[in-house]
Short mmCIF file of C-alpha atoms and ligand atoms in Angstrom, two decimals:
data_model
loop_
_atom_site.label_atom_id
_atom_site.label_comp_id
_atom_site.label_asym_id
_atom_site.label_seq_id
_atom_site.Cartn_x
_atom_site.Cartn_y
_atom_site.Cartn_z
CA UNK A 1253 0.00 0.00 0.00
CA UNK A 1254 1.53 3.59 -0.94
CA UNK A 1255 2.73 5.23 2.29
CA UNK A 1256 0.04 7.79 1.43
CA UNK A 1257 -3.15 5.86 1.41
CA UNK A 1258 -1.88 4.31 4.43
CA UNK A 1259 -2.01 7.70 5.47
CA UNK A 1260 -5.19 8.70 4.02
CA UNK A 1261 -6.83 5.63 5.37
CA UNK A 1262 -5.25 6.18 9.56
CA UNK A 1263 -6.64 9.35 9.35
CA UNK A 1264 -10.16 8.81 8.39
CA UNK A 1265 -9.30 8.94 4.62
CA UNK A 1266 -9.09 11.48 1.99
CA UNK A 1267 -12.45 12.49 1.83
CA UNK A 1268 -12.08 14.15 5.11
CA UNK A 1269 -13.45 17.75 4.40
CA UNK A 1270 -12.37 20.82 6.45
CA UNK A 1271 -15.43 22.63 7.68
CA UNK A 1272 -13.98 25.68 8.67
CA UNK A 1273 -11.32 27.23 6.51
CA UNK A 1274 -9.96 30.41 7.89
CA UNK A 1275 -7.57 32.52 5.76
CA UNK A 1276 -4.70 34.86 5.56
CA UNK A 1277 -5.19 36.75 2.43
CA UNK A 1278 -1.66 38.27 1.88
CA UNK A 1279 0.52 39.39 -0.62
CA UNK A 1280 -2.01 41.95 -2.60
CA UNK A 1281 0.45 44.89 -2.71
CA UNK A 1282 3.30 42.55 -3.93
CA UNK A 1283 1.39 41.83 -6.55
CA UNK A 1284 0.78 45.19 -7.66
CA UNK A 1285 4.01 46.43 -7.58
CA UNK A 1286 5.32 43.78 -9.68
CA UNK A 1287 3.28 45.16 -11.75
CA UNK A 1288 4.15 48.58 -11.50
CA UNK A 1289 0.98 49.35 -10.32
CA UNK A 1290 -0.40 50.63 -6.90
CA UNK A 1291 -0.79 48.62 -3.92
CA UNK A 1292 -4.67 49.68 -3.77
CA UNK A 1293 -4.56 48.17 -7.31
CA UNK A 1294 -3.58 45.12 -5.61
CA UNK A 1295 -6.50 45.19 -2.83
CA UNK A 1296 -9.45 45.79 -5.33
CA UNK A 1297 -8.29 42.48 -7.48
CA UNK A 1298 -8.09 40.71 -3.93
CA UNK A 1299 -11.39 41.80 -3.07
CA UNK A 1300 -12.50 40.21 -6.71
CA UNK A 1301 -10.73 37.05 -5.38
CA UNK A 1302 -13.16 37.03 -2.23
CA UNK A 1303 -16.14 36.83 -4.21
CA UNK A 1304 -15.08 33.67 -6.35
CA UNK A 1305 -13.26 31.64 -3.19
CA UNK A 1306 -16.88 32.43 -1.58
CA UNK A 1307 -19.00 31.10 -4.03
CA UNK A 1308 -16.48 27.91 -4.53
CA UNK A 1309 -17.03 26.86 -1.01
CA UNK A 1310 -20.09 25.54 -0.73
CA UNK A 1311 -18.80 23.14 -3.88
CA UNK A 1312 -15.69 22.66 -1.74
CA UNK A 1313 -17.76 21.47 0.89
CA UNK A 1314 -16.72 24.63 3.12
CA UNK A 1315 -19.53 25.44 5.84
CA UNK A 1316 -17.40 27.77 7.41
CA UNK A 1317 -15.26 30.49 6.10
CA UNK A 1318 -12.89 33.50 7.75
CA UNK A 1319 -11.37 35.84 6.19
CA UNK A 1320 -8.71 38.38 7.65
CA UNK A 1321 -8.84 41.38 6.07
CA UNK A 1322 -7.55 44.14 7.89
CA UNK A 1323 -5.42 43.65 10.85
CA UNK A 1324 -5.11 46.03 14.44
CA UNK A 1325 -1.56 46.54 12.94
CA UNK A 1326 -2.47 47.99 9.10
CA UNK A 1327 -2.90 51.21 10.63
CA UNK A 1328 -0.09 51.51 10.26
CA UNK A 1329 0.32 52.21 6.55
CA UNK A 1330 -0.51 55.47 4.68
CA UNK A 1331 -3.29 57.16 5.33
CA UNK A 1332 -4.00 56.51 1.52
CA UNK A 1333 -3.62 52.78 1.82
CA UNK A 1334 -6.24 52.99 5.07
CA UNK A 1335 -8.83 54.91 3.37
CA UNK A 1336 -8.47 52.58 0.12
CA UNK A 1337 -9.23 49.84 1.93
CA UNK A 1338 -11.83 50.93 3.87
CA UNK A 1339 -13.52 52.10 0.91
CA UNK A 1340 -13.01 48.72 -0.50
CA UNK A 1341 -14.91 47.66 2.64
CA UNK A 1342 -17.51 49.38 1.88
CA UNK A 1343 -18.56 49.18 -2.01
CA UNK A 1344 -17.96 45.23 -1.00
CA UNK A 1345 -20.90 45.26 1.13
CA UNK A 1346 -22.69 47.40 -0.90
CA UNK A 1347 -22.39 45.54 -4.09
CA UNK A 1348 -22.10 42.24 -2.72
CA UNK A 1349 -25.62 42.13 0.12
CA UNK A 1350 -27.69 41.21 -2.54
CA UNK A 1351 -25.87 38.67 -4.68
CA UNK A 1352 -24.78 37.34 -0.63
CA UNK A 1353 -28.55 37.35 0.74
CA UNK A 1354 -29.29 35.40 -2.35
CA UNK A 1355 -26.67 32.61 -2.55
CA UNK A 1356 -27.55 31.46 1.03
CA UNK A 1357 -24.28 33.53 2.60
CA UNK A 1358 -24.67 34.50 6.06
CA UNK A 1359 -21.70 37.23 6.28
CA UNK A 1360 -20.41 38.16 9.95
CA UNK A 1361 -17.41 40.22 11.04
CA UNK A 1362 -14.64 40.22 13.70
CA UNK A 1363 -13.03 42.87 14.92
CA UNK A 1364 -13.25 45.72 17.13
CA UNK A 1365 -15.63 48.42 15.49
CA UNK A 1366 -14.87 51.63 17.41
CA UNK A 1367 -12.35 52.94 15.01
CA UNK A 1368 -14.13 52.01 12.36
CA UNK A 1369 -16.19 54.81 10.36
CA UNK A 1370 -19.72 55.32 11.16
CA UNK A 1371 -21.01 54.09 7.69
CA UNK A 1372 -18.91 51.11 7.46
CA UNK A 1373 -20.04 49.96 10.88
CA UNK A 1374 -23.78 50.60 9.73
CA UNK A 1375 -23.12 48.79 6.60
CA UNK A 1376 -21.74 46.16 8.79
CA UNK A 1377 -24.61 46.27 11.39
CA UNK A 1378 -27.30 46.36 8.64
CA UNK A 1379 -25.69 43.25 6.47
CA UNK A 1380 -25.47 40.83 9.66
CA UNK A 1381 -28.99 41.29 10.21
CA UNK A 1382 -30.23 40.73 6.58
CA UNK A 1383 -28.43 37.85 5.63
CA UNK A 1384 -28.79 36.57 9.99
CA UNK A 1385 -31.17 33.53 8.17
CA UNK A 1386 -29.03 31.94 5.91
CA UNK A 1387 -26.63 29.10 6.46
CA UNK A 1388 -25.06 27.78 2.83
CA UNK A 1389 -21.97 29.33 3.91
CA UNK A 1390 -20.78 30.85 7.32
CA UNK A 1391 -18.46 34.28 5.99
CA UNK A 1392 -16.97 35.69 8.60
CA UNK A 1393 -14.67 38.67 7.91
CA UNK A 1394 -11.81 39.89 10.07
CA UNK A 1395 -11.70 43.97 9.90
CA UNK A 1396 -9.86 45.85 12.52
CA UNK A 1397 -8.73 42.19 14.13
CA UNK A 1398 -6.48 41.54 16.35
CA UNK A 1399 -5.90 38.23 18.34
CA UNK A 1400 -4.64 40.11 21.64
CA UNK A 1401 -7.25 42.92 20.93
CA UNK A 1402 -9.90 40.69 20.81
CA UNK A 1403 -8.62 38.70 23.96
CA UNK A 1404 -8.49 41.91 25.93
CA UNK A 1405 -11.93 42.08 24.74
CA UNK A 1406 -12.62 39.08 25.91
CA UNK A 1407 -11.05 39.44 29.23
CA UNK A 1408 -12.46 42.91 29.74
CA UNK A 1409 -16.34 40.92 28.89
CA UNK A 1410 -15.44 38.27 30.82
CA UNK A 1411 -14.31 40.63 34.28
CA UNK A 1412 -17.96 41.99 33.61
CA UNK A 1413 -19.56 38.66 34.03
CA UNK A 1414 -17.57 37.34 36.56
CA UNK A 1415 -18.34 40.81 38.77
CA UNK A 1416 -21.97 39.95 38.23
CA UNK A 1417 -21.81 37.18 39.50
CA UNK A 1418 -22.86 35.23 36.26
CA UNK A 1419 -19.24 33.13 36.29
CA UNK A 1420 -17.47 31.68 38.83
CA UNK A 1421 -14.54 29.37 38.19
CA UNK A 1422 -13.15 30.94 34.79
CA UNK A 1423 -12.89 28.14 32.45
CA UNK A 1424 -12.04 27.82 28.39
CA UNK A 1425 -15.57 27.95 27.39
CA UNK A 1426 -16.43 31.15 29.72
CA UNK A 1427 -13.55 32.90 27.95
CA UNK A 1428 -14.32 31.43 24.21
CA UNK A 1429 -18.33 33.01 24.18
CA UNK A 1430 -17.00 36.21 25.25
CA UNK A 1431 -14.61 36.54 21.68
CA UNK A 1432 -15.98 37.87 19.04
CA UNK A 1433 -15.83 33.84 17.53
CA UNK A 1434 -18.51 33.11 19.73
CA UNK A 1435 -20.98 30.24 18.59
CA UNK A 1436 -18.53 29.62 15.77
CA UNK A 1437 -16.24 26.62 15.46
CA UNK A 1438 -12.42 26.63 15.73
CA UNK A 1439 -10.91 26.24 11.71
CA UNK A 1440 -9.77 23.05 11.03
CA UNK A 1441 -7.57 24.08 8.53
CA UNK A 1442 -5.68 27.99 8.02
CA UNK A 1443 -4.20 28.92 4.73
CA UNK A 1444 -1.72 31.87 4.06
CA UNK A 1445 -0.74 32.88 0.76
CA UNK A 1446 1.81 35.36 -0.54
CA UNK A 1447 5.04 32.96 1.06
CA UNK A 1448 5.09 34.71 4.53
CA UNK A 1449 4.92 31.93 7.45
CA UNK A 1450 3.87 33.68 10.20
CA UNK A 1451 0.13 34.22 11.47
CA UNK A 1452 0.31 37.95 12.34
CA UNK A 1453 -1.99 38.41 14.88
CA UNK A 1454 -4.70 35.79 12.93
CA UNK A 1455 -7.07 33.98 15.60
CA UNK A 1456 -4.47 33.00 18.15
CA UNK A 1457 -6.66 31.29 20.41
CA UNK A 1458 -9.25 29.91 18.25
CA UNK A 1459 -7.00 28.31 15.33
CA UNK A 1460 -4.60 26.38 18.65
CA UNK A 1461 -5.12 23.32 16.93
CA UNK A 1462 -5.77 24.65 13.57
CA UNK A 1463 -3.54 22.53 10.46
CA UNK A 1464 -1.96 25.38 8.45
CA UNK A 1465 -0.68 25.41 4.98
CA UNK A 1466 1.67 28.31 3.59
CA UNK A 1467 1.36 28.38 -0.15
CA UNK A 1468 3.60 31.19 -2.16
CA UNK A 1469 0.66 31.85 -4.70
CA UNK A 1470 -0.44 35.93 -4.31
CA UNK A 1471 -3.74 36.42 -2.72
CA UNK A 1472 -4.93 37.93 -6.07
CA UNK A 1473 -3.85 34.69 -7.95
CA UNK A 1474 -5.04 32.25 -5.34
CA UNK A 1475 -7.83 30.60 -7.21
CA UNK A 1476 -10.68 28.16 -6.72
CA UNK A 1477 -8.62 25.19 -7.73
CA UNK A 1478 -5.67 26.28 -5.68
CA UNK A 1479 -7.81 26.15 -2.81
CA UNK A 1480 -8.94 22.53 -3.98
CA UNK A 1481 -5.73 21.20 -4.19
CA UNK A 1482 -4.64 22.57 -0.73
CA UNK A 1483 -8.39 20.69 0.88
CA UNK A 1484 -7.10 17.67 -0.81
CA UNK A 1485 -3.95 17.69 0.95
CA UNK A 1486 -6.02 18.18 4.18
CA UNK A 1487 -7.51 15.18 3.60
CA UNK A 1488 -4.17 13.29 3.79
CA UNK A 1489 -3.02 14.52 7.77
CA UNK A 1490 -3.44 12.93 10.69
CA UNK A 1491 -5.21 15.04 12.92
CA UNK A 1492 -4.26 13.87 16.89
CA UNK A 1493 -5.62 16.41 19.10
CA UNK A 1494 -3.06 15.09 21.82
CA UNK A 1495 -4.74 11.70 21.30
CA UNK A 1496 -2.59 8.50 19.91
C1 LIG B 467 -2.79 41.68 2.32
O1 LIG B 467 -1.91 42.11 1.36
C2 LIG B 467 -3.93 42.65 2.54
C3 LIG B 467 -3.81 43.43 3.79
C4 LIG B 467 -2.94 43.22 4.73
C5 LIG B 467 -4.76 44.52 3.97
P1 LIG B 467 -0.70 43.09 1.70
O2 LIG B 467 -1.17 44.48 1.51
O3 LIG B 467 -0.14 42.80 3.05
O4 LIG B 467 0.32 42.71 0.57
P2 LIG B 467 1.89 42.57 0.72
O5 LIG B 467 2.15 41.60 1.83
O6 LIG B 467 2.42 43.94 1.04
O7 LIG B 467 2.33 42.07 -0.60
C1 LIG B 468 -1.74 40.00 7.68
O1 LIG B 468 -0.97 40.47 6.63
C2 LIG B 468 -3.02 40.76 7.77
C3 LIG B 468 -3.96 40.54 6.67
C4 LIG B 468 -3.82 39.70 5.69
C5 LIG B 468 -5.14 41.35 6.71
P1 LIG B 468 0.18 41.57 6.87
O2 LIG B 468 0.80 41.78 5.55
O3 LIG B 468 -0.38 42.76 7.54
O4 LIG B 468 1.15 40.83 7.88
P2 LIG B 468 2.70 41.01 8.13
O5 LIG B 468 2.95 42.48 8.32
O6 LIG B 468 3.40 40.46 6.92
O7 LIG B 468 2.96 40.19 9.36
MG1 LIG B 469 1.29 41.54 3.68
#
C-alpha cells in the first residue's frame, strides 16, 4: 500500500473535508508592484478574489469560512492605503448584500468596530442582520482584528460577568463566548498565501489546533482550484488532538 493511502486511510481517509477554513489573504500589494501598479490596485483584485473563493465553497464542501482582512496593525500604513481599503470595505458590502442574501451567505465580522467609520459599521450592522437567516456558507470577515485585541476584549467581557456574578470558576468555554468567535467553530484548517509563514496576529486562540498550509501563490492569484488542491492535501493529515 503507498505510504500515502496508508495515510489517508489512519486518518479517516481522503475524503475528510475541512469545515472551517480560515484565511490569511496576503501578498495583494506585492502583486501590484510587480506590476508597476499601486498597492490599492492590488487590494481591489483581492477583493475580486473574495467573491469567487466564496461562491467555490459551498462546492468545496466549506460550511465555514474567515477571512482576515484588515489587521489592528495595518494602521499603520498610509493614510491613503487605510482609506483605500476601507472604501473597498464598503462598495464590498454594498455591491455584494444582494448577490450574498441570495446565494444562502450568512456574512459576519470580527473585529473591534470603534475605530471604524460610522457608515462602514452601519453597513456592517445592517448586512449581519439581513443575511442573519441563511446558512449555505458561514463568511466571517476579520476587519480591525487583532488576536490580543480581541482577547483583551474578551477578558475585559469576561471581568464583567464574573463581577456579576454570572461566572465563577473561569474556564475555556467562559472565555471562548465572550470573543468575538462566539458560537462559531475553531478552523480546522488555516491557509496563508503570498510565502510569509507567520500568522500575524490571525485567531491565536481559536486556530490552537488549527492545520496550516503556507502556499507562495499571491492572494490575487489564489484561485478556486488552488484552494482545492490545498483541501485535498487536508484530507491526507493525521489530525491527533493530543490523542494516539
Ligand atoms: C494583504 O496584502 C492585505 C492586507 C494586509 C490589507 P498586503 O497588503 O499585506 O500585501 P503585501 O504583503 O504587502 O504584498
Ligand atoms: C496580515 O498580513 C493581515 C492581513 C492579511 C489582513 P500583513 O501583511 O499585515 O502581515 P505582516 O505584516 O506580513 O505580518
Ligand atoms: Mg502583507
Amino acid at each position: 500500500m503507498a505510504a500515502e493511502t496508508a495515510q489517508a486511510l489512519s486518518s479517516g481517509g481522503a475524503d475528510q473535508r475541512p469545515r472551517h477554513v480560515a484565511i490569511i489573504m496576503d501578498g495583494n500589494g506585492r502583486w501590484a508592484t510587480e506590476r508597476g501598479w499601486p498597492r490599492l490596485v492590488g487590494h481591489r483584485r483581492g477583493a475580486e478574489r473574495v467573491k469567487q473563493i466564496v461562491q467555490a465553497c459551498p462546492d468545496l464542501g466549506v460550511n465555514w469560512l474567515t477571512v482576515y482582512a484588515f489587521s489592528t496593525e495595518n494602521w499603520k500604513r498610509s493614510t491613503e492605503e487605510v482609506l483605500g481599503l476601507m472604501r473597498i470595505f464598503r462598495r464590498y458590502i454594498e455591491r455584494e448584500a444582494e448577490s450574498l442574501s441570495a446565494e444562502g451567505v450568512r456574512l459576519r465580522f470580527i473585529g473591534g468596530r470603534d475605530r471604524l467609520d460610522a457608515k462602514l459599521q452601519q453597513l456592517m450592522s445592517s448586512i449581519e442582520a439581513r443575511t442573519a437567516g441563511n446558512s449555505l456558507l458561514n463568511l466571517t470577515v476579520a476587519i480591525n482584528y487583532g488576536g490580543r485585541d480581541e482577547l483583551a476584549r474578551a477578558a475585559g467581557r469576561l471581568a464583567q460577568k464574573v463581577a456579576r456574578g454570572e461566572v465563577g470558576a473561569v474556564g475555556e468555554d467562559d472565555l471562548a463566548a465572550c470573543l468575538d468567535t462566539a458560537g462559531h467553530p475553531d478552523p480546522d484548517l488555516v491557509i496563508r498565501t503570498s510565502g510569509e509563514t507567520r500568522t500575524s496576529n490571525f485567531l491565536p486562540w481559536q486556530a490552537a489546533y488549527s492545520e496550516y498550509e503556507f502556499t507562495p501563490t499571491l492572494w490575487p492569484d489564489f484561485t478556486p482550484d488552488h484552494m482545492a488542491a490545498i483541501l485535498d492535501r487536508f484530507g491526507l493529515r493525521e489530525r491527533r488532538f493530543g490523542g494516539v
